[in-house]
CSV table of C-alpha atoms in Angstrom, one decimal:
chain,number,residue,atom,x,y,z
A,228,ALA,CA,32.8,8.5,0.2
A,229,GLN,CA,29.2,8.2,-0.9
A,230,LYS,CA,26.3,9.4,1.1
A,231,VAL,CA,22.5,9.4,0.7
A,232,THR,CA,20.3,11.6,2.8
A,233,GLN,CA,16.6,11.2,3.2
A,234,ALA,CA,15.8,13.9,5.7
A,235,GLN,CA,12.1,13.0,5.9
A,236,THR,CA,11.9,10.2,8.5
A,237,GLU,CA,8.1,9.9,8.4
A,238,ILE,CA,5.4,11.4,6.2
A,239,SER,CA,1.6,11.0,6.6
A,240,VAL,CA,-0.9,12.2,4.0
A,241,VAL,CA,-4.5,11.7,3.3
A,242,GLU,CA,-5.4,9.4,0.5
A,243,LYS,CA,-5.5,11.0,-3.0
A,244,GLU,CA,-3.1,13.7,-2.0
A,245,ASP,CA,0.2,14.1,-3.8
A,246,VAL,CA,3.4,13.5,-1.8
A,247,THR,CA,7.1,14.0,-2.6
A,248,LEU,CA,9.9,12.1,-1.0
A,249,ASP,CA,13.2,13.8,-1.0
A,250,CYS,CA,16.6,12.3,-1.6
A,251,VAL,CA,20.0,14.1,-1.6
A,252,TYR,CA,23.2,12.4,-2.5
A,253,GLU,CA,26.9,12.9,-2.3
A,254,THR,CA,29.5,11.4,-4.5
A,255,ARG,CA,32.8,12.3,-6.2
A,256,ASP,CA,32.2,10.0,-9.1
A,257,THR,CA,31.1,11.4,-12.4
A,258,THR,CA,29.3,8.3,-13.4
A,259,TYR,CA,26.8,6.9,-10.9
A,260,TYR,CA,23.4,5.4,-10.6
A,261,LEU,CA,20.5,6.4,-8.4
A,262,PHE,CA,17.8,4.0,-7.2
A,263,TRP,CA,14.5,3.9,-5.4
A,264,TYR,CA,13.3,0.8,-3.5
A,265,LYS,CA,10.0,0.3,-1.8
A,266,GLN,CA,9.7,-1.8,1.4
A,267,PRO,CA,6.0,-2.5,2.1
A,268,PRO,CA,4.8,-3.7,5.5
A,269,SER,CA,5.4,-7.3,4.4
A,270,GLY,CA,9.1,-6.6,4.5
A,271,GLU,CA,10.5,-7.3,1.0
A,272,LEU,CA,12.5,-4.7,-0.9
A,273,VAL,CA,11.0,-3.9,-4.3
A,274,PHE,CA,13.0,-2.2,-7.0
A,275,LEU,CA,11.2,0.8,-8.5
A,276,ILE,CA,13.7,2.7,-10.7
A,277,ARG,CA,17.3,3.3,-11.6
A,278,ARG,CA,18.6,6.5,-13.2
A,279,ASN,CA,22.1,7.1,-14.7
A,280,SER,CA,24.0,10.2,-13.8
A,281,PHE,CA,24.2,11.3,-17.4
A,282,ASP,CA,20.4,11.1,-18.0
A,283,GLU,CA,18.6,13.9,-16.2
A,284,GLN,CA,15.3,13.4,-17.9
A,285,ASN,CA,12.5,13.1,-15.5
A,286,GLU,CA,10.6,9.8,-15.6
A,287,ILE,CA,6.9,9.0,-15.1
A,288,SER,CA,5.4,5.6,-14.5
A,289,GLY,CA,1.7,5.8,-13.8
A,290,ARG,CA,1.2,7.7,-10.6
A,291,TYR,CA,5.0,7.7,-9.8
A,292,SER,CA,7.4,10.3,-11.1
A,293,TRP,CA,11.0,11.0,-10.4
A,294,ASN,CA,12.9,14.3,-10.7
A,295,PHE,CA,16.6,14.1,-11.0
A,296,GLN,CA,18.6,17.3,-10.7
A,297,LYS,CA,22.4,17.1,-10.8
A,298,SER,CA,22.7,20.8,-9.9
A,299,THR,CA,21.2,20.1,-6.5
A,300,SER,CA,22.3,16.5,-6.2
A,301,SER,CA,18.7,15.4,-5.7
A,302,PHE,CA,16.6,12.6,-6.9
A,303,ASN,CA,13.1,13.2,-5.6
A,304,PHE,CA,10.2,10.8,-5.9
A,305,THR,CA,6.6,12.0,-6.2
A,306,ILE,CA,3.4,9.9,-5.9
A,307,THR,CA,0.4,11.5,-7.4
A,308,ALA,CA,-3.1,10.7,-6.0
A,309,SER,CA,-1.7,8.5,-3.3
A,310,GLN,CA,-3.4,5.3,-2.3
A,311,VAL,CA,-3.3,3.2,0.9
A,312,VAL,CA,-1.2,0.6,-1.0
A,313,ASP,CA,1.5,3.2,-1.3
A,314,SER,CA,2.1,3.0,2.5
A,315,ALA,CA,5.7,1.7,2.9
A,316,VAL,CA,9.2,2.7,3.7
A,317,TYR,CA,10.9,4.1,0.6
A,318,PHE,CA,14.7,3.9,0.2
A,319,CYS,CA,16.9,6.0,-2.1
A,320,ALA,CA,20.2,4.4,-3.0
A,321,LEU,CA,23.4,5.4,-4.8
A,322,SER,CA,26.0,3.3,-6.6
A,323,SER,CA,29.1,4.0,-8.6
A,324,PRO,CA,30.7,1.5,-11.0
A,325,GLU,CA,33.8,0.0,-9.4
A,326,ILE,CA,37.1,0.0,-11.2
A,327,SER,CA,36.9,-3.7,-12.0
A,328,ASN,CA,35.7,-6.0,-14.7
A,329,PHE,CA,32.8,-7.2,-12.6
A,330,GLY,CA,30.4,-4.3,-13.0
A,331,ASN,CA,29.2,-5.0,-9.4
A,332,GLU,CA,28.1,-1.8,-7.9
A,333,LYS,CA,27.8,-1.5,-4.1
A,334,LEU,CA,24.6,0.2,-3.1
A,335,THR,CA,24.7,3.0,-0.5
A,336,PHE,CA,21.2,3.3,1.0
A,337,GLY,CA,19.6,6.3,2.7
A,338,THR,CA,17.8,5.7,6.0
A,339,GLY,CA,14.4,5.5,4.4
A,340,THR,CA,11.2,7.5,4.6
A,341,ARG,CA,8.2,5.9,6.1
A,342,LEU,CA,5.1,6.9,4.2
A,343,THR,CA,1.7,6.4,5.6
A,344,ILE,CA,-1.4,7.0,3.5
A,345,ILE,CA,-4.4,7.7,5.6
A,346,PRO,CA,-7.7,6.4,4.2
B,187,ASP,CA,10.1,-15.7,-13.5
B,188,ALA,CA,11.1,-16.6,-10.0
B,189,GLY,CA,12.7,-13.9,-8.0
B,190,VAL,CA,15.4,-14.3,-5.4
B,191,ILE,CA,14.3,-17.0,-2.9
B,192,GLN,CA,15.4,-16.9,0.7
B,193,SER,CA,14.8,-19.5,3.4
B,194,PRO,CA,13.7,-19.6,6.1
B,195,ARG,CA,11.5,-16.5,6.3
B,196,HIS,CA,11.7,-16.5,10.0
B,197,GLU,CA,14.3,-18.1,12.3
B,198,VAL,CA,14.2,-18.1,16.1
B,199,THR,CA,17.2,-19.6,17.9
B,200,GLU,CA,19.0,-19.4,21.2
B,201,MET,CA,22.3,-17.7,21.8
B,202,GLY,CA,25.2,-19.9,20.9
B,203,GLN,CA,23.4,-21.9,18.3
B,204,GLU,CA,24.5,-22.1,14.7
B,205,VAL,CA,22.2,-20.4,12.1
B,206,THR,CA,22.3,-21.0,8.4
B,207,LEU,CA,20.4,-18.7,6.0
B,208,ARG,CA,19.9,-19.7,2.4
B,209,CYS,CA,19.5,-17.9,-0.9
B,210,LYS,CA,18.8,-18.9,-4.4
B,211,PRO,CA,19.5,-16.0,-6.8
B,212,ILE,CA,17.7,-15.3,-10.0
B,213,SER,CA,18.7,-17.6,-12.8
B,214,GLY,CA,21.3,-16.1,-15.0
B,215,HIS,CA,22.5,-13.5,-12.5
B,216,ASN,CA,26.2,-13.6,-11.8
B,217,SER,CA,26.4,-11.4,-8.7
B,218,LEU,CA,25.0,-12.1,-5.2
B,219,PHE,CA,24.8,-9.8,-2.2
B,220,TRP,CA,24.0,-10.4,1.4
B,221,TYR,CA,22.7,-7.4,3.4
B,222,ARG,CA,21.6,-7.0,7.0
B,223,GLN,CA,18.9,-4.5,8.1
B,224,THR,CA,18.5,-3.2,11.6
B,225,MET,CA,16.8,-0.2,13.1
B,226,MET,CA,20.1,1.2,14.4
B,227,ARG,CA,22.2,0.7,11.3
B,228,GLY,CA,19.8,0.5,8.4
B,229,LEU,CA,20.8,-1.6,5.4
B,230,GLU,CA,24.4,-2.8,5.5
B,231,LEU,CA,26.2,-4.8,2.8
B,232,LEU,CA,27.9,-7.8,4.4
B,233,ILE,CA,29.5,-9.5,1.4
B,234,TYR,CA,29.1,-10.0,-2.3
B,235,PHE,CA,30.1,-12.6,-4.8
B,236,ASN,CA,30.7,-12.4,-8.5
B,237,ASN,CA,30.6,-15.7,-10.4
B,238,ASN,CA,30.6,-17.6,-7.1
B,239,VAL,CA,33.8,-15.9,-5.9
B,240,PRO,CA,33.7,-13.6,-2.8
B,241,ILE,CA,34.8,-10.2,-3.9
B,242,ASP,CA,34.4,-8.0,-0.9
B,243,ASP,CA,33.6,-9.3,2.6
B,244,SER,CA,34.6,-6.1,4.4
B,245,GLY,CA,31.1,-5.7,5.8
B,246,MET,CA,31.1,-9.1,7.6
B,247,PRO,CA,30.9,-8.1,11.3
B,248,GLU,CA,33.3,-10.7,12.7
B,249,ASP,CA,34.6,-14.2,12.4
B,250,ARG,CA,31.3,-15.7,13.6
B,251,PHE,CA,29.9,-14.8,10.2
B,252,SER,CA,30.8,-16.8,7.1
B,253,ALA,CA,29.3,-17.0,3.6
B,254,LYS,CA,29.7,-19.4,0.8
B,255,MET,CA,28.5,-19.8,-2.8
B,256,PRO,CA,29.2,-23.3,-3.9
B,257,ASN,CA,27.5,-22.8,-7.3
B,258,ALA,CA,25.6,-20.2,-9.3
B,259,SER,CA,22.3,-21.1,-7.8
B,260,PHE,CA,22.9,-21.3,-4.1
B,261,SER,CA,24.5,-19.3,-1.3
B,262,THR,CA,24.5,-19.6,2.5
B,263,LEU,CA,25.2,-17.1,5.3
B,264,LYS,CA,26.2,-18.8,8.5
B,265,ILE,CA,26.5,-17.4,12.0
B,266,GLN,CA,28.3,-19.6,14.5
B,267,PRO,CA,27.8,-19.0,17.4
B,268,SER,CA,24.9,-16.7,17.2
B,269,GLU,CA,24.4,-13.8,19.6
B,270,PRO,CA,21.3,-11.7,20.5
B,271,ARG,CA,22.9,-8.7,18.7
B,272,ASP,CA,22.7,-10.6,15.5
B,273,SER,CA,18.9,-10.3,15.5
B,274,ALA,CA,18.0,-8.5,12.3
B,275,VAL,CA,16.5,-9.1,8.9
B,276,TYR,CA,19.0,-10.6,6.4
B,277,PHE,CA,18.4,-9.9,2.7
B,278,CYS,CA,19.9,-11.6,-0.2
B,279,ALA,CA,20.0,-9.8,-3.6
B,280,SER,CA,21.2,-10.8,-7.0
B,281,SER,CA,22.1,-8.9,-10.2
B,282,LEU,CA,23.4,-9.3,-13.7
B,283,GLY,CA,26.7,-7.5,-13.3
B,284,VAL,CA,28.4,-6.1,-16.3
B,285,ALA,CA,31.3,-3.7,-16.6
B,286,GLY,CA,30.9,-0.4,-18.3
B,287,LEU,CA,27.6,1.1,-19.2
B,288,ALA,CA,24.7,-0.9,-17.8
B,289,GLY,CA,21.8,-1.9,-20.0
B,290,VAL,CA,18.2,-1.8,-18.9
B,291,GLU,CA,18.3,-4.9,-16.8
B,292,GLU,CA,22.0,-4.9,-15.9
B,293,ASN,CA,23.5,-4.0,-12.5
B,294,ILE,CA,20.2,-3.8,-10.8
B,295,GLN,CA,20.0,-5.6,-7.5
B,296,TYR,CA,16.8,-7.6,-6.9
B,297,PHE,CA,16.1,-8.6,-3.4
B,298,GLY,CA,14.6,-11.6,-1.8
B,299,ALA,CA,11.9,-11.4,0.9
B,300,GLY,CA,14.4,-11.5,3.7
B,301,THR,CA,15.0,-13.8,6.7
B,302,ARG,CA,13.9,-12.3,10.0
B,303,LEU,CA,16.4,-13.7,12.6
B,304,SER,CA,15.7,-13.6,16.3
B,305,VAL,CA,18.4,-14.8,18.7
B,306,LEU,CA,17.2,-15.2,22.2
């Protein structure tokens, strides 16, 4: 069975501070994908990133960076110089390719971390 | 490019009424997913389709829920009769599903804005 744990329920930081959101996952599959989604106050779910299990290179996109470590089964997300617009609920998710010809991969979501950036 | 389009954005209905939620996936995507989000249970997958065919409906709560995908550009999720415990945000997502190693844009689920359902 797959599981995603986001132990931080809520985080508040002052604007311009750096903040890291933790994500720990469990899976028995050797091939899997990890995702981060953002859910702003308006409610939609916005895709941020996907990483493959065989690619442990860290990724940076502007103020966002992701640290993937298979040794600790973690896929942490850091926001540098946070801004008020970063306030949202962030979800980490895991999927494994099904044994099928479809390629559909069910997402297992964590419970989310509510991030509040204080102006 | 248009994203996943859901309607209505908000629905308020009375217990016992039929509710129909609609979804238009991203053009060219072959997989469609329905999720439900509640405070108690988080995000749950209800059902997903591949090439308009339901593949796994094990997440559908009970017989009151049904989903259809008559063509590649439209899907519905119906609740009949609705109950107060069905109150939640319902999301539709679509993806370009491919077997094997996924390319940059493949096997990524893009979500609609959701439908907030309130059953009184």
